[in-house]
Amino acid sequence: MRCNYCEWRCDLSAGQAGVCRMYREEQGAVKERFPMQWSACSVSRMESMPFYHAHPDSRTLTIGTYGCNFSCRYCSNAHVARRDPLEFKAEMNGMAPEELIRMALKHGCQNIVFNVNEPAMSLQSLLKLKQNADQAGLPMGCLTNAYTTEESTEILAAIFSFLNIGLKGFSAEFHRNYIGIGSIDPILRNISRLAKIRHIEVTTPVIEGVNDSELGAISEFIAGIDPDIPWHVFRLLPEHEMKSVAYPSIERINQLLQTARKKLSYVYFHNFVGSDWVNTVCPDCGTRVIERFSLGCGGDRMDKFLCKEGNQCPSCGRRIKIHGRPYQTDVKEAT
């Protein structure tokens, strides 16, 4: 029997657990090996995920499980993504959907984001959590690599109303040598599909000398779908097999992004302290409409939300792409 959740379409017969090692065959059906078992559960801010255009400044319950269908050589979460989940069995946090919802509400969270590993590894648990989240009025979002089948991409869309999709490069060679997959085509297909039915943002971790030459092609692809899709370019600090690789030059990568800024409305360059490229500027008149500051390594925060009526530039009235509403208690709207 073959798993249909991601494009590996692993054979689960004879007790095999597939590439991610999170599913098994049971009586002719694909079942999770570790249902409702979580590797992480904490509280954070939306901007640190990163989501810059979804539920600005909201407080979110972040969760994750184990396993991944990618083999990124630079993975920063390899300790939970690349090892056999069975190794963690003694320390897994078993929490029912009701418990997670109670925790989210107790801590004043306005939504839930799955952000540690790939959500396709735990779709059955997330479907159950979605039912409870809907009842509690908590929208769900995720970070995904989008290497899912067409069928499970629809499941992702059913669970999550906002998604940040990792588009890590644009060539088959890069994905073969650094990600461990044979084709980028399913990812591009799924980005196009999800952009039509959900709020998406795209993140590209850049490694100088490895995938920086592909930034132009990536921005061209995103612009071809919708130039208003926010694009996060991460200055990657490689881990796992690439710890010795030098950090990218901020000046050089920023220079490479100049052309992309002419094609896309919202290009951000961050993951380092003090980035000057984390604010949202009106694409039409150049007015700064959302101010943020970056503490580096996922520590971004919103400072001022200056849009009028929730999503309009205070100067020219252009509609700024915003999913949900700002949650900052002392929102500083322009008058």
PDB file of C-alpha atoms in Angstrom, residues 114-266:
ATOM      1  CA  PHE A 114       2.308  24.575  13.006  1.00  0.00           C
ATOM      2  CA  ASN A 115       5.940  25.606  12.504  1.00  0.00           C
ATOM      3  CA  VAL A 116       8.511  23.024  13.638  1.00  0.00           C
ATOM      4  CA  ASN A 117       8.478  20.409  10.882  1.00  0.00           C
ATOM      5  CA  GLU A 118       6.349  19.588   7.855  1.00  0.00           C
ATOM      6  CA  PRO A 119       2.590  19.477   8.638  1.00  0.00           C
ATOM      7  CA  ALA A 120       2.022  16.768   6.011  1.00  0.00           C
ATOM      8  CA  MET A 121       3.685  14.429   8.488  1.00  0.00           C
ATOM      9  CA  SER A 122       0.727  14.758  10.869  1.00  0.00           C
ATOM     10  CA  LEU A 123      -2.320  15.545   8.773  1.00  0.00           C
ATOM     11  CA  GLN A 124      -4.684  13.244  10.617  1.00  0.00           C
ATOM     12  CA  SER A 125      -3.962  14.819  14.002  1.00  0.00           C
ATOM     13  CA  LEU A 126      -4.181  18.289  12.512  1.00  0.00           C
ATOM     14  CA  LEU A 127      -7.573  17.549  10.989  1.00  0.00           C
ATOM     15  CA  LYS A 128      -8.846  16.650  14.446  1.00  0.00           C
ATOM     16  CA  LEU A 129      -7.309  19.764  15.963  1.00  0.00           C
ATOM     17  CA  LYS A 130      -8.897  21.859  13.222  1.00  0.00           C
ATOM     18  CA  GLN A 131     -12.391  20.821  14.346  1.00  0.00           C
ATOM     19  CA  ASN A 132     -11.756  22.050  17.879  1.00  0.00           C
ATOM     20  CA  ALA A 133      -9.972  25.180  16.696  1.00  0.00           C
ATOM     21  CA  ASP A 134     -12.981  26.135  14.581  1.00  0.00           C
ATOM     22  CA  GLN A 135     -15.272  25.770  17.568  1.00  0.00           C
ATOM     23  CA  ALA A 136     -12.974  28.029  19.591  1.00  0.00           C
ATOM     24  CA  GLY A 137     -12.666  30.595  16.818  1.00  0.00           C
ATOM     25  CA  LEU A 138      -8.932  30.046  16.399  1.00  0.00           C
ATOM     26  CA  PRO A 139      -7.688  30.118  12.778  1.00  0.00           C
ATOM     27  CA  MET A 140      -4.797  27.820  11.955  1.00  0.00           C
ATOM     28  CA  GLY A 141      -1.698  28.484   9.871  1.00  0.00           C
ATOM     29  CA  CYS A 142       1.472  26.596   9.020  1.00  0.00           C
ATOM     30  CA  LEU A 143       4.904  26.573   7.506  1.00  0.00           C
ATOM     31  CA  THR A 144       5.116  23.959   4.761  1.00  0.00           C
ATOM     32  CA  ASN A 145       7.495  22.804   2.045  1.00  0.00           C
ATOM     33  CA  ALA A 146       4.451  22.062  -0.185  1.00  0.00           C
ATOM     34  CA  TYR A 147       5.920  18.773  -1.413  1.00  0.00           C
ATOM     35  CA  THR A 148       2.463  17.285  -1.082  1.00  0.00           C
ATOM     36  CA  THR A 149       0.261  15.396  -3.497  1.00  0.00           C
ATOM     37  CA  GLU A 150      -2.602  17.268  -5.067  1.00  0.00           C
ATOM     38  CA  GLU A 151      -4.995  15.447  -2.743  1.00  0.00           C
ATOM     39  CA  SER A 152      -3.164  16.306   0.465  1.00  0.00           C
ATOM     40  CA  THR A 153      -2.614  19.883  -0.710  1.00  0.00           C
ATOM     41  CA  GLU A 154      -6.382  20.195  -0.574  1.00  0.00           C
ATOM     42  CA  ILE A 155      -6.280  18.801   2.967  1.00  0.00           C
ATOM     43  CA  LEU A 156      -3.691  21.432   3.907  1.00  0.00           C
ATOM     44  CA  ALA A 157      -5.999  24.096   2.514  1.00  0.00           C
ATOM     45  CA  ALA A 158      -8.912  22.672   4.492  1.00  0.00           C
ATOM     46  CA  ILE A 159      -6.944  22.879   7.745  1.00  0.00           C
ATOM     47  CA  PHE A 160      -4.951  26.078   7.314  1.00  0.00           C
ATOM     48  CA  SER A 161      -6.251  29.482   6.256  1.00  0.00           C
ATOM     49  CA  PHE A 162      -2.760  30.992   5.990  1.00  0.00           C
ATOM     50  CA  LEU A 163       0.441  29.265   4.918  1.00  0.00           C
ATOM     51  CA  ASN A 164       4.086  30.240   4.591  1.00  0.00           C
ATOM     52  CA  ILE A 165       5.569  28.060   1.861  1.00  0.00           C
ATOM     53  CA  GLY A 166       9.284  27.383   1.679  1.00  0.00           C
ATOM     54  CA  LEU A 167      10.517  27.765  -1.881  1.00  0.00           C
ATOM     55  CA  LYS A 168      14.138  26.941  -1.222  1.00  0.00           C
ATOM     56  CA  GLY A 169      15.521  27.217  -4.735  1.00  0.00           C
ATOM     57  CA  PHE A 170      14.404  27.004  -8.318  1.00  0.00           C
ATOM     58  CA  SER A 171      16.549  24.370 -10.018  1.00  0.00           C
ATOM     59  CA  ALA A 172      16.288  20.603 -10.071  1.00  0.00           C
ATOM     60  CA  GLU A 173      20.018  20.461  -9.337  1.00  0.00           C
ATOM     61  CA  PHE A 174      19.679  22.439  -6.098  1.00  0.00           C
ATOM     62  CA  HIS A 175      16.738  20.363  -4.909  1.00  0.00           C
ATOM     63  CA  ARG A 176      18.534  17.129  -5.768  1.00  0.00           C
ATOM     64  CA  ASN A 177      21.844  18.077  -4.121  1.00  0.00           C
ATOM     65  CA  TYR A 178      20.692  20.088  -1.103  1.00  0.00           C
ATOM     66  CA  ILE A 179      17.082  19.039  -0.417  1.00  0.00           C
ATOM     67  CA  GLY A 180      17.134  15.396  -1.473  1.00  0.00           C
ATOM     68  CA  ILE A 181      14.173  15.384  -3.847  1.00  0.00           C
ATOM     69  CA  GLY A 182      14.053  14.763  -7.572  1.00  0.00           C
ATOM     70  CA  SER A 183      11.741  17.496  -8.810  1.00  0.00           C
ATOM     71  CA  ILE A 184      10.567  20.963  -7.853  1.00  0.00           C
ATOM     72  CA  ASP A 185       7.480  20.684 -10.060  1.00  0.00           C
ATOM     73  CA  PRO A 186       5.038  19.537  -7.331  1.00  0.00           C
ATOM     74  CA  ILE A 187       6.075  22.459  -5.127  1.00  0.00           C
ATOM     75  CA  LEU A 188       5.474  25.002  -7.874  1.00  0.00           C
ATOM     76  CA  ARG A 189       2.151  23.366  -8.712  1.00  0.00           C
ATOM     77  CA  ASN A 190       1.021  23.530  -5.100  1.00  0.00           C
ATOM     78  CA  ILE A 191       2.112  27.142  -4.584  1.00  0.00           C
ATOM     79  CA  SER A 192       0.024  28.115  -7.598  1.00  0.00           C
ATOM     80  CA  ARG A 193      -2.945  26.185  -6.275  1.00  0.00           C
ATOM     81  CA  LEU A 194      -2.750  27.428  -2.670  1.00  0.00           C
ATOM     82  CA  ALA A 195      -2.335  31.050  -3.778  1.00  0.00           C
ATOM     83  CA  LYS A 196      -5.761  30.843  -5.397  1.00  0.00           C
ATOM     84  CA  ILE A 197      -7.612  29.633  -2.319  1.00  0.00           C
ATOM     85  CA  ARG A 198      -5.625  30.691   0.753  1.00  0.00           C
ATOM     86  CA  HIS A 199      -3.429  33.480   2.049  1.00  0.00           C
ATOM     87  CA  ILE A 200       0.159  32.516   1.319  1.00  0.00           C
ATOM     88  CA  GLU A 201       3.553  34.014   1.948  1.00  0.00           C
ATOM     89  CA  VAL A 202       6.745  32.512   0.528  1.00  0.00           C
ATOM     90  CA  THR A 203      10.100  32.128   2.259  1.00  0.00           C
ATOM     91  CA  THR A 204      13.456  31.420   0.601  1.00  0.00           C
ATOM     92  CA  PRO A 205      16.465  30.700   2.816  1.00  0.00           C
ATOM     93  CA  VAL A 206      19.472  31.939   0.892  1.00  0.00           C
ATOM     94  CA  ILE A 207      22.962  30.441   0.993  1.00  0.00           C
ATOM     95  CA  GLU A 208      25.547  32.544  -0.775  1.00  0.00           C
ATOM     96  CA  GLY A 209      27.211  30.660  -3.606  1.00  0.00           C
ATOM     97  CA  VAL A 210      24.609  27.888  -3.470  1.00  0.00           C
ATOM     98  CA  ASN A 211      21.149  29.215  -4.322  1.00  0.00           C
ATOM     99  CA  ASP A 212      21.568  33.002  -4.476  1.00  0.00           C
ATOM    100  CA  SER A 213      21.796  32.783  -8.273  1.00  0.00           C
ATOM    101  CA  GLU A 214      18.220  31.447  -8.296  1.00  0.00           C
ATOM    102  CA  LEU A 215      16.617  34.423  -6.520  1.00  0.00           C
ATOM    103  CA  GLY A 216      15.734  36.075  -9.821  1.00  0.00           C
ATOM    104  CA  ALA A 217      13.900  33.017 -11.121  1.00  0.00           C
ATOM    105  CA  ILE A 218      12.046  32.617  -7.823  1.00  0.00           C
ATOM    106  CA  SER A 219      10.837  36.222  -7.816  1.00  0.00           C
ATOM    107  CA  GLU A 220       9.788  35.868 -11.461  1.00  0.00           C
ATOM    108  CA  PHE A 221       7.745  32.788 -10.595  1.00  0.00           C
ATOM    109  CA  ILE A 222       6.010  34.446  -7.631  1.00  0.00           C
ATOM    110  CA  ALA A 223       5.246  37.574  -9.651  1.00  0.00           C
ATOM    111  CA  GLY A 224       3.696  35.399 -12.335  1.00  0.00           C
ATOM    112  CA  ILE A 225       1.178  34.103  -9.800  1.00  0.00           C
ATOM    113  CA  ASP A 226       0.485  37.306  -7.884  1.00  0.00           C
ATOM    114  CA  PRO A 227       2.959  40.183  -7.375  1.00  0.00           C
ATOM    115  CA  ASP A 228       1.278  40.933  -4.028  1.00  0.00           C
ATOM    116  CA  ILE A 229       2.419  37.627  -2.475  1.00  0.00           C
ATOM    117  CA  PRO A 230       4.824  38.572   0.339  1.00  0.00           C
ATOM    118  CA  TRP A 231       8.316  37.103  -0.171  1.00  0.00           C
ATOM    119  CA  HIS A 232      10.691  36.577   2.751  1.00  0.00           C
ATOM    120  CA  VAL A 233      14.343  36.099   1.859  1.00  0.00           C
ATOM    121  CA  PHE A 234      16.091  34.594   4.848  1.00  0.00           C
ATOM    122  CA  ARG A 235      19.787  35.128   5.427  1.00  0.00           C
ATOM    123  CA  LEU A 236      20.371  31.493   6.289  1.00  0.00           C
ATOM    124  CA  LEU A 237      22.662  30.489   9.114  1.00  0.00           C
ATOM    125  CA  PRO A 238      23.294  26.897   7.979  1.00  0.00           C
ATOM    126  CA  GLU A 239      23.164  24.028  10.453  1.00  0.00           C
ATOM    127  CA  HIS A 240      23.302  20.226  10.229  1.00  0.00           C
ATOM    128  CA  GLU A 241      25.734  19.205   7.430  1.00  0.00           C
ATOM    129  CA  MET A 242      26.582  22.798   6.449  1.00  0.00           C
ATOM    130  CA  LYS A 243      27.581  24.383   9.738  1.00  0.00           C
ATOM    131  CA  SER A 244      30.956  25.419   8.330  1.00  0.00           C
ATOM    132  CA  VAL A 245      29.476  27.403   5.435  1.00  0.00           C
ATOM    133  CA  ALA A 246      29.945  31.168   5.754  1.00  0.00           C
ATOM    134  CA  TYR A 247      26.916  33.363   6.440  1.00  0.00           C
ATOM    135  CA  PRO A 248      25.650  35.253   3.369  1.00  0.00           C
ATOM    136  CA  SER A 249      26.823  38.808   2.795  1.00  0.00           C
ATOM    137  CA  ILE A 250      23.972  41.179   3.665  1.00  0.00           C
ATOM    138  CA  GLU A 251      25.137  43.781   1.164  1.00  0.00           C
ATOM    139  CA  ARG A 252      25.492  41.344  -1.717  1.00  0.00           C
ATOM    140  CA  ILE A 253      22.174  39.571  -1.192  1.00  0.00           C
ATOM    141  CA  ASN A 254      20.384  42.867  -0.796  1.00  0.00           C
ATOM    142  CA  GLN A 255      21.880  44.026  -4.084  1.00  0.00           C
ATOM    143  CA  LEU A 256      20.598  40.861  -5.762  1.00  0.00           C
ATOM    144  CA  LEU A 257      17.085  41.681  -4.540  1.00  0.00           C
ATOM    145  CA  GLN A 258      16.894  45.079  -6.248  1.00  0.00           C
ATOM    146  CA  THR A 259      15.428  43.580  -9.419  1.00  0.00           C
ATOM    147  CA  ALA A 260      12.926  41.501  -7.441  1.00  0.00           C
ATOM    148  CA  ARG A 261      11.655  44.643  -5.714  1.00  0.00           C
ATOM    149  CA  LYS A 262      10.568  45.964  -9.099  1.00  0.00           C
ATOM    150  CA  LYS A 263       8.458  42.854  -9.712  1.00  0.00           C
ATOM    151  CA  LEU A 264       7.005  42.132  -6.287  1.00  0.00           C
ATOM    152  CA  SER A 265       5.105  44.460  -3.951  1.00  0.00           C
ATOM    153  CA  TYR A 266       6.459  43.048  -0.699  1.00  0.00           C
TER     154      TYR A 266
END
